[in-house]
mmCIF file of C-alpha atoms in Angstrom:
data_model
loop_
_atom_site.group_PDB
_atom_site.id
_atom_site.type_symbol
_atom_site.label_atom_id
_atom_site.label_comp_id
_atom_site.label_asym_id
_atom_site.label_seq_id
_atom_site.Cartn_x
_atom_site.Cartn_y
_atom_site.Cartn_z
ATOM 1 C CA MET A 242 24.805 2.181 -13.713
ATOM 2 C CA LYS A 243 21.239 3.628 -13.788
ATOM 3 C CA THR A 244 19.967 5.283 -10.413
ATOM 4 C CA ASP A 245 16.667 4.695 -9.072
ATOM 5 C CA SER A 246 14.072 7.353 -9.037
ATOM 6 C CA ILE A 247 10.921 8.174 -6.959
ATOM 7 C CA SER A 248 8.708 11.174 -7.148
ATOM 8 C CA ILE A 249 5.348 12.616 -6.112
ATOM 9 C CA THR A 250 3.920 14.976 -8.797
ATOM 10 C CA ASP A 251 0.945 17.316 -9.333
ATOM 11 C CA GLN A 252 1.576 17.120 -13.081
ATOM 12 C CA PRO A 253 0.523 14.266 -15.644
ATOM 13 C CA ILE A 254 2.726 11.266 -15.318
ATOM 14 C CA ASP A 255 4.800 10.852 -18.500
ATOM 15 C CA TYR A 256 4.923 7.061 -18.367
ATOM 16 C CA ALA A 257 7.221 6.801 -21.390
ATOM 17 C CA ALA A 258 9.896 9.053 -19.545
ATOM 18 C CA ILE A 259 9.518 6.841 -16.548
ATOM 19 C CA THR A 260 10.258 3.795 -18.665
ATOM 20 C CA GLU A 261 13.140 5.385 -20.434
ATOM 21 C CA GLN A 262 14.682 6.040 -17.183
ATOM 22 C CA VAL A 263 15.049 2.325 -16.347
ATOM 23 C CA ARG A 264 16.070 1.100 -19.825
ATOM 24 C CA SER A 265 19.708 -0.159 -20.450
ATOM 25 C CA ASN A 266 21.569 -2.608 -22.688
ATOM 26 C CA GLU A 267 22.317 -4.506 -19.586
ATOM 27 C CA CYS A 268 18.544 -5.519 -19.331
ATOM 28 C CA GLY A 269 16.620 -7.736 -21.495
ATOM 29 C CA ALA A 270 13.367 -6.975 -19.468
ATOM 30 C CA VAL A 271 11.571 -3.784 -18.731
ATOM 31 C CA VAL A 272 8.064 -4.176 -16.680
ATOM 32 C CA LEU A 273 5.981 -0.890 -16.591
ATOM 33 C CA PHE A 274 2.737 -1.054 -14.185
ATOM 34 C CA MET A 275 0.355 2.000 -14.221
ATOM 35 C CA GLY A 276 -2.563 2.689 -12.048
ATOM 36 C CA THR A 277 -5.345 4.442 -13.734
ATOM 37 C CA VAL A 278 -8.600 6.033 -12.862
ATOM 38 C CA ARG A 279 -11.481 3.329 -13.360
ATOM 39 C CA GLU A 280 -15.036 4.550 -14.086
ATOM 40 C CA MET A 281 -17.163 1.763 -12.456
ATOM 41 C CA THR A 282 -16.337 0.428 -8.824
ATOM 42 C CA ALA A 283 -18.914 -2.155 -7.501
ATOM 43 C CA GLY A 284 -21.636 -0.658 -9.800
ATOM 44 C CA LYS A 285 -20.987 2.706 -8.698
ATOM 45 C CA GLN A 286 -19.884 5.434 -11.231
ATOM 46 C CA THR A 287 -16.817 7.712 -10.465
ATOM 47 C CA VAL A 288 -16.071 10.679 -12.426
ATOM 48 C CA ALA A 289 -12.957 11.600 -10.944
ATOM 49 C CA LEU A 290 -10.488 10.921 -8.050
ATOM 50 C CA ASP A 291 -8.726 13.254 -5.829
ATOM 51 C CA TYR A 292 -5.382 12.193 -4.493
ATOM 52 C CA GLU A 293 -3.655 13.492 -1.413
ATOM 53 C CA ALA A 294 -0.279 12.687 -0.137
ATOM 54 C CA TYR A 295 1.846 13.168 2.903
ATOM 55 C CA PRO A 296 4.773 14.205 0.676
ATOM 56 C CA GLU A 297 7.772 14.041 3.031
ATOM 57 C CA MET A 298 6.808 10.695 4.601
ATOM 58 C CA ALA A 299 5.777 9.232 1.025
ATOM 59 C CA ASP A 300 9.075 9.975 -0.107
ATOM 60 C CA GLN A 301 10.670 8.084 2.626
ATOM 61 C CA MET A 302 8.214 5.117 2.200
ATOM 62 C CA LEU A 303 8.907 5.016 -1.458
ATOM 63 C CA GLN A 304 12.439 4.802 -0.863
ATOM 64 C CA GLN A 305 12.050 2.016 1.518
ATOM 65 C CA LEU A 306 10.043 0.278 -1.001
ATOM 66 C CA VAL A 307 12.930 0.638 -3.189
ATOM 67 C CA ASP A 308 15.454 -0.816 -0.722
ATOM 68 C CA GLU A 309 13.052 -3.740 0.251
ATOM 69 C CA ALA A 310 12.677 -4.551 -3.605
ATOM 70 C CA ARG A 311 16.622 -4.431 -4.066
ATOM 71 C CA ASP A 312 17.112 -6.800 -1.067
ATOM 72 C CA GLN A 313 14.850 -9.462 -2.712
ATOM 73 C CA TRP A 314 15.595 -9.250 -6.570
ATOM 74 C CA ASP A 315 18.552 -8.340 -8.654
ATOM 75 C CA VAL A 316 17.046 -5.575 -10.576
ATOM 76 C CA HIS A 317 18.879 -3.141 -12.681
ATOM 77 C CA ALA A 318 16.710 0.175 -12.022
ATOM 78 C CA ILE A 319 13.427 1.200 -10.407
ATOM 79 C CA SER A 320 11.493 4.327 -11.317
ATOM 80 C CA ILE A 321 8.334 5.367 -9.287
ATOM 81 C CA GLU A 322 5.937 8.356 -10.084
ATOM 82 C CA HIS A 323 2.665 8.932 -7.997
ATOM 83 C CA ARG A 324 0.389 11.797 -8.945
ATOM 84 C CA VAL A 325 -1.564 13.962 -6.542
ATOM 85 C CA GLY A 326 -4.482 16.196 -7.137
ATOM 86 C CA HIS A 327 -7.651 15.964 -9.155
ATOM 87 C CA LEU A 328 -7.566 12.835 -11.872
ATOM 88 C CA THR A 329 -10.428 12.314 -14.266
ATOM 89 C CA LEU A 330 -11.243 9.166 -15.932
ATOM 90 C CA GLY A 331 -8.310 7.210 -17.399
ATOM 91 C CA GLU A 332 -5.581 9.341 -16.051
ATOM 92 C CA ILE A 333 -2.472 7.899 -14.650
ATOM 93 C CA SER A 334 -2.266 7.901 -10.958
ATOM 94 C CA VAL A 335 1.006 5.790 -10.475
ATOM 95 C CA ALA A 336 3.640 4.591 -12.735
ATOM 96 C CA ILE A 337 6.351 2.028 -11.667
ATOM 97 C CA ALA A 338 9.009 0.793 -14.231
ATOM 98 C CA VAL A 339 11.382 -2.045 -13.363
ATOM 99 C CA SER A 340 14.334 -3.242 -15.584
ATOM 100 C CA SER A 341 16.268 -6.324 -14.947
ATOM 101 C CA ALA A 342 18.350 -8.722 -16.921
ATOM 102 C CA HIS A 343 15.774 -11.397 -17.305
ATOM 103 C CA ARG A 344 11.967 -10.924 -17.052
ATOM 104 C CA LYS A 345 11.426 -12.762 -13.975
ATOM 105 C CA GLU A 346 12.944 -10.409 -11.477
ATOM 106 C CA ALA A 347 11.350 -7.145 -13.063
ATOM 107 C CA PHE A 348 7.782 -8.862 -12.868
ATOM 108 C CA GLU A 349 8.145 -10.022 -9.433
ATOM 109 C CA ALA A 350 9.704 -6.719 -8.193
ATOM 110 C CA GLY A 351 7.091 -4.693 -10.084
ATOM 111 C CA ARG A 352 4.423 -6.692 -8.563
ATOM 112 C CA PHE A 353 5.741 -6.269 -4.983
ATOM 113 C CA LEU A 354 6.306 -2.495 -5.355
ATOM 114 C CA ILE A 355 2.576 -1.768 -6.262
ATOM 115 C CA ASP A 356 1.246 -4.081 -3.660
ATOM 116 C CA ARG A 357 3.650 -2.653 -0.939
ATOM 117 C CA LEU A 358 2.956 1.063 -2.010
ATOM 118 C CA LYS A 359 -0.737 0.426 -1.502
ATOM 119 C CA GLU A 360 -0.039 -0.933 1.940
ATOM 120 C CA ILE A 361 2.371 1.832 3.436
ATOM 121 C CA VAL A 362 2.878 4.985 1.250
ATOM 122 C CA PRO A 363 0.720 7.746 2.927
ATOM 123 C CA ILE A 364 -1.153 8.705 -0.076
ATOM 124 C CA TRP A 365 -5.131 8.784 0.006
ATOM 125 C CA LYS A 366 -7.650 8.913 -2.708
ATOM 126 C CA LYS A 367 -11.338 10.239 -2.694
ATOM 127 C CA GLU A 368 -13.969 9.198 -4.918
ATOM 128 C CA ASN A 369 -15.811 11.936 -6.593
ATOM 129 C CA TRP A 370 -19.221 9.692 -7.508
ATOM 130 C CA ALA A 371 -21.507 10.607 -10.564
ATOM 131 C CA ASP A 372 -24.381 11.397 -8.104
ATOM 132 C CA GLY A 373 -22.265 14.296 -6.880
ATOM 133 C CA THR A 374 -21.270 12.823 -3.472
ATOM 134 C CA THR A 375 -17.538 12.248 -2.532
ATOM 135 C CA GLU A 376 -16.148 9.411 -0.235
ATOM 136 C CA TRP A 377 -12.553 8.722 1.100
ATOM 137 C CA VAL A 378 -11.170 5.209 0.239
ATOM 138 C CA HIS A 379 -9.955 3.695 3.285
ATOM 139 C CA PRO A 380 -9.406 -0.224 2.858
ATOM 140 C CA GLU A 381 -9.505 -1.148 6.388
ATOM 141 C CA ILE A 382 -12.520 0.533 7.274
ATOM 142 C CA GLU A 383 -14.692 -0.613 4.338
ATOM 143 C CA ALA A 384 -15.088 -4.069 3.027
ATOM 144 C CA LYS A 385 -12.729 -4.955 0.700
ATOM 145 C CA MET B 83 4.159 16.852 35.717
ATOM 146 C CA THR B 84 4.781 19.246 32.808
ATOM 147 C CA VAL B 85 2.282 19.660 30.302
ATOM 148 C CA GLN B 86 3.341 19.735 26.536
ATOM 149 C CA GLN B 87 1.616 20.822 23.427
ATOM 150 C CA ILE B 88 2.284 18.325 20.512
ATOM 151 C CA GLN B 89 1.514 19.698 17.001
ATOM 152 C CA VAL B 90 -0.194 16.995 14.951
ATOM 153 C CA ARG B 91 -0.474 16.986 11.111
ATOM 154 C CA LEU B 92 -3.620 15.646 9.590
ATOM 155 C CA PHE B 93 -4.342 14.128 6.186
ATOM 156 C CA ALA B 94 -7.222 12.842 4.097
ATOM 157 C CA ARG B 95 -10.362 12.345 6.121
ATOM 158 C CA ALA B 96 -8.819 13.014 9.400
ATOM 159 C CA ARG B 97 -8.056 16.541 8.092
ATOM 160 C CA GLU B 98 -11.476 17.095 6.684
ATOM 161 C CA LEU B 99 -13.139 15.738 9.910
ATOM 162 C CA ALA B 100 -11.166 18.354 12.066
ATOM 163 C CA ASN B 101 -11.430 20.785 9.567
ATOM 164 C CA SER B 102 -7.711 21.557 9.861
ATOM 165 C CA ASP B 103 -4.265 20.174 8.831
ATOM 166 C CA LEU B 104 -2.658 21.082 11.918
ATOM 167 C CA ILE B 105 -3.934 20.560 15.493
ATOM 168 C CA SER B 106 -2.365 20.990 18.954
ATOM 169 C CA VAL B 107 -2.955 18.323 21.367
ATOM 170 C CA GLN B 108 -2.079 18.664 25.043
ATOM 171 C CA VAL B 109 -0.106 15.858 26.777
ATOM 172 C CA GLN B 110 2.071 15.127 29.795
ATOM 173 C CA GLU B 111 5.842 15.474 29.270
ATOM 174 C CA GLY B 112 7.175 12.015 28.296
ATOM 175 C CA THR B 113 3.943 10.758 26.666
ATOM 176 C CA THR B 114 3.798 7.928 24.282
ATOM 177 C CA VAL B 115 1.928 7.215 21.055
ATOM 178 C CA ALA B 116 -0.804 5.333 22.820
ATOM 179 C CA ARG B 117 -1.364 8.285 25.356
ATOM 180 C CA LEU B 118 -1.267 10.800 22.379
ATOM 181 C CA ARG B 119 -4.249 8.675 20.709
ATOM 182 C CA GLN B 120 -6.190 8.988 24.129
ATOM 183 C CA ALA B 121 -5.701 12.660 24.170
ATOM 184 C CA LEU B 122 -6.657 12.977 20.400
ATOM 185 C CA ALA B 123 -9.844 11.159 21.169
ATOM 186 C CA GLU B 124 -10.712 13.507 24.152
ATOM 187 C CA GLN B 125 -9.540 16.901 22.694
ATOM 188 C CA VAL B 126 -10.417 16.244 19.121
ATOM 189 C CA PRO B 127 -14.008 14.402 19.021
ATOM 190 C CA GLU B 128 -14.441 15.540 15.368
ATOM 191 C CA LEU B 129 -12.078 12.439 14.709
ATOM 192 C CA GLN B 130 -14.431 9.705 16.362
ATOM 193 C CA PRO B 131 -15.529 8.330 12.917
ATOM 194 C CA LEU B 132 -12.110 7.210 12.512
ATOM 195 C CA SER B 133 -11.523 5.918 15.964
ATOM 196 C CA GLY B 134 -9.601 2.669 16.221
ATOM 197 C CA GLN B 135 -8.439 3.193 12.615
ATOM 198 C CA LEU B 136 -5.832 6.153 13.011
ATOM 199 C CA LEU B 137 -2.378 5.565 12.191
ATOM 200 C CA ILE B 138 0.164 8.023 13.926
ATOM 201 C CA ALA B 139 3.767 8.549 12.282
ATOM 202 C CA VAL B 140 6.659 10.204 13.848
ATOM 203 C CA ASP B 141 9.450 11.777 11.948
ATOM 204 C CA ASN B 142 8.112 10.388 8.805
ATOM 205 C CA ALA B 143 7.714 6.560 9.919
ATOM 206 C CA TYR B 144 5.157 4.588 11.395
ATOM 207 C CA ALA B 145 5.156 4.944 15.122
ATOM 208 C CA GLY B 146 4.797 2.009 17.824
ATOM 209 C CA GLU B 147 2.407 2.456 20.629
ATOM 210 C CA ASP B 148 5.194 2.568 23.291
ATOM 211 C CA GLN B 149 7.340 5.161 21.449
ATOM 212 C CA LEU B 150 8.005 8.259 23.295
ATOM 213 C CA LEU B 151 7.116 11.517 21.872
ATOM 214 C CA THR B 152 8.849 14.889 22.176
ATOM 215 C CA GLU B 153 7.780 18.531 21.151
ATOM 216 C CA THR B 154 10.571 18.538 18.457
ATOM 217 C CA GLN B 155 9.352 15.515 16.503
ATOM 218 C CA GLU B 156 7.110 15.594 13.671
ATOM 219 C CA VAL B 157 4.000 14.031 14.535
ATOM 220 C CA ALA B 158 1.137 13.030 12.025
ATOM 221 C CA CYS B 159 -2.128 11.394 12.013
ATOM 222 C CA PHE B 160 -4.136 9.906 9.249
ATOM 223 C CA PRO B 161 -6.474 6.908 8.387
ATOM 224 C CA PRO B 162 -5.339 3.770 6.563
ATOM 225 C CA VAL B 163 -3.705 4.668 3.154
ATOM 226 C CA SER B 164 -5.276 4.265 -0.214
ATOM 227 C CA GLY B 165 -2.987 5.220 -2.877
ATOM 228 C CA GLY B 166 -2.074 3.529 -6.140
#
């Protein structure tokens, strides 16, 4: 039986390793989601994102997400890693891998995990715009 | 009524506005999360741009407004999250 894995890291995310953690001969499906640093947002150009976490609480909330996913779907294993620090264009900010016997559960649980992560896990990002200004992203304050 | 000092950890824009990752807020003993919000607004006016948006966590979990606070709990205050 594979164990679930959650972590917050300041090192580049090894998405192949995250994926391998959930692979198993019991599974016919593995879904990997990655969040990556996008250059353009609503016409504005980004050069980098700074991520900050409340690490102790983020760990607890990630564990809660895993528990919530397991309550709803029969998945084999879940692995989630979120990066903090200074990330440049294209770098991976988050990777979520889910394995299951059949694809439906892995897709649905993976979608749920990234959506809930964005709602409740205490991690924040700050845009470093190409014009030299910076701006914290706080979704409920700004228009979505 | 006895006065208590509650230590509050700040994150992201709240930390930058207050220019500190840990602040001390004076409250009456047996205070609630809602009263802590009022005390924060009065004693840390730098947080005003986030007024009405700040979230409060107690011992690594989101706190309800009526939750009672003690000096031994870990209290944190931060804006809406934006990870991923």
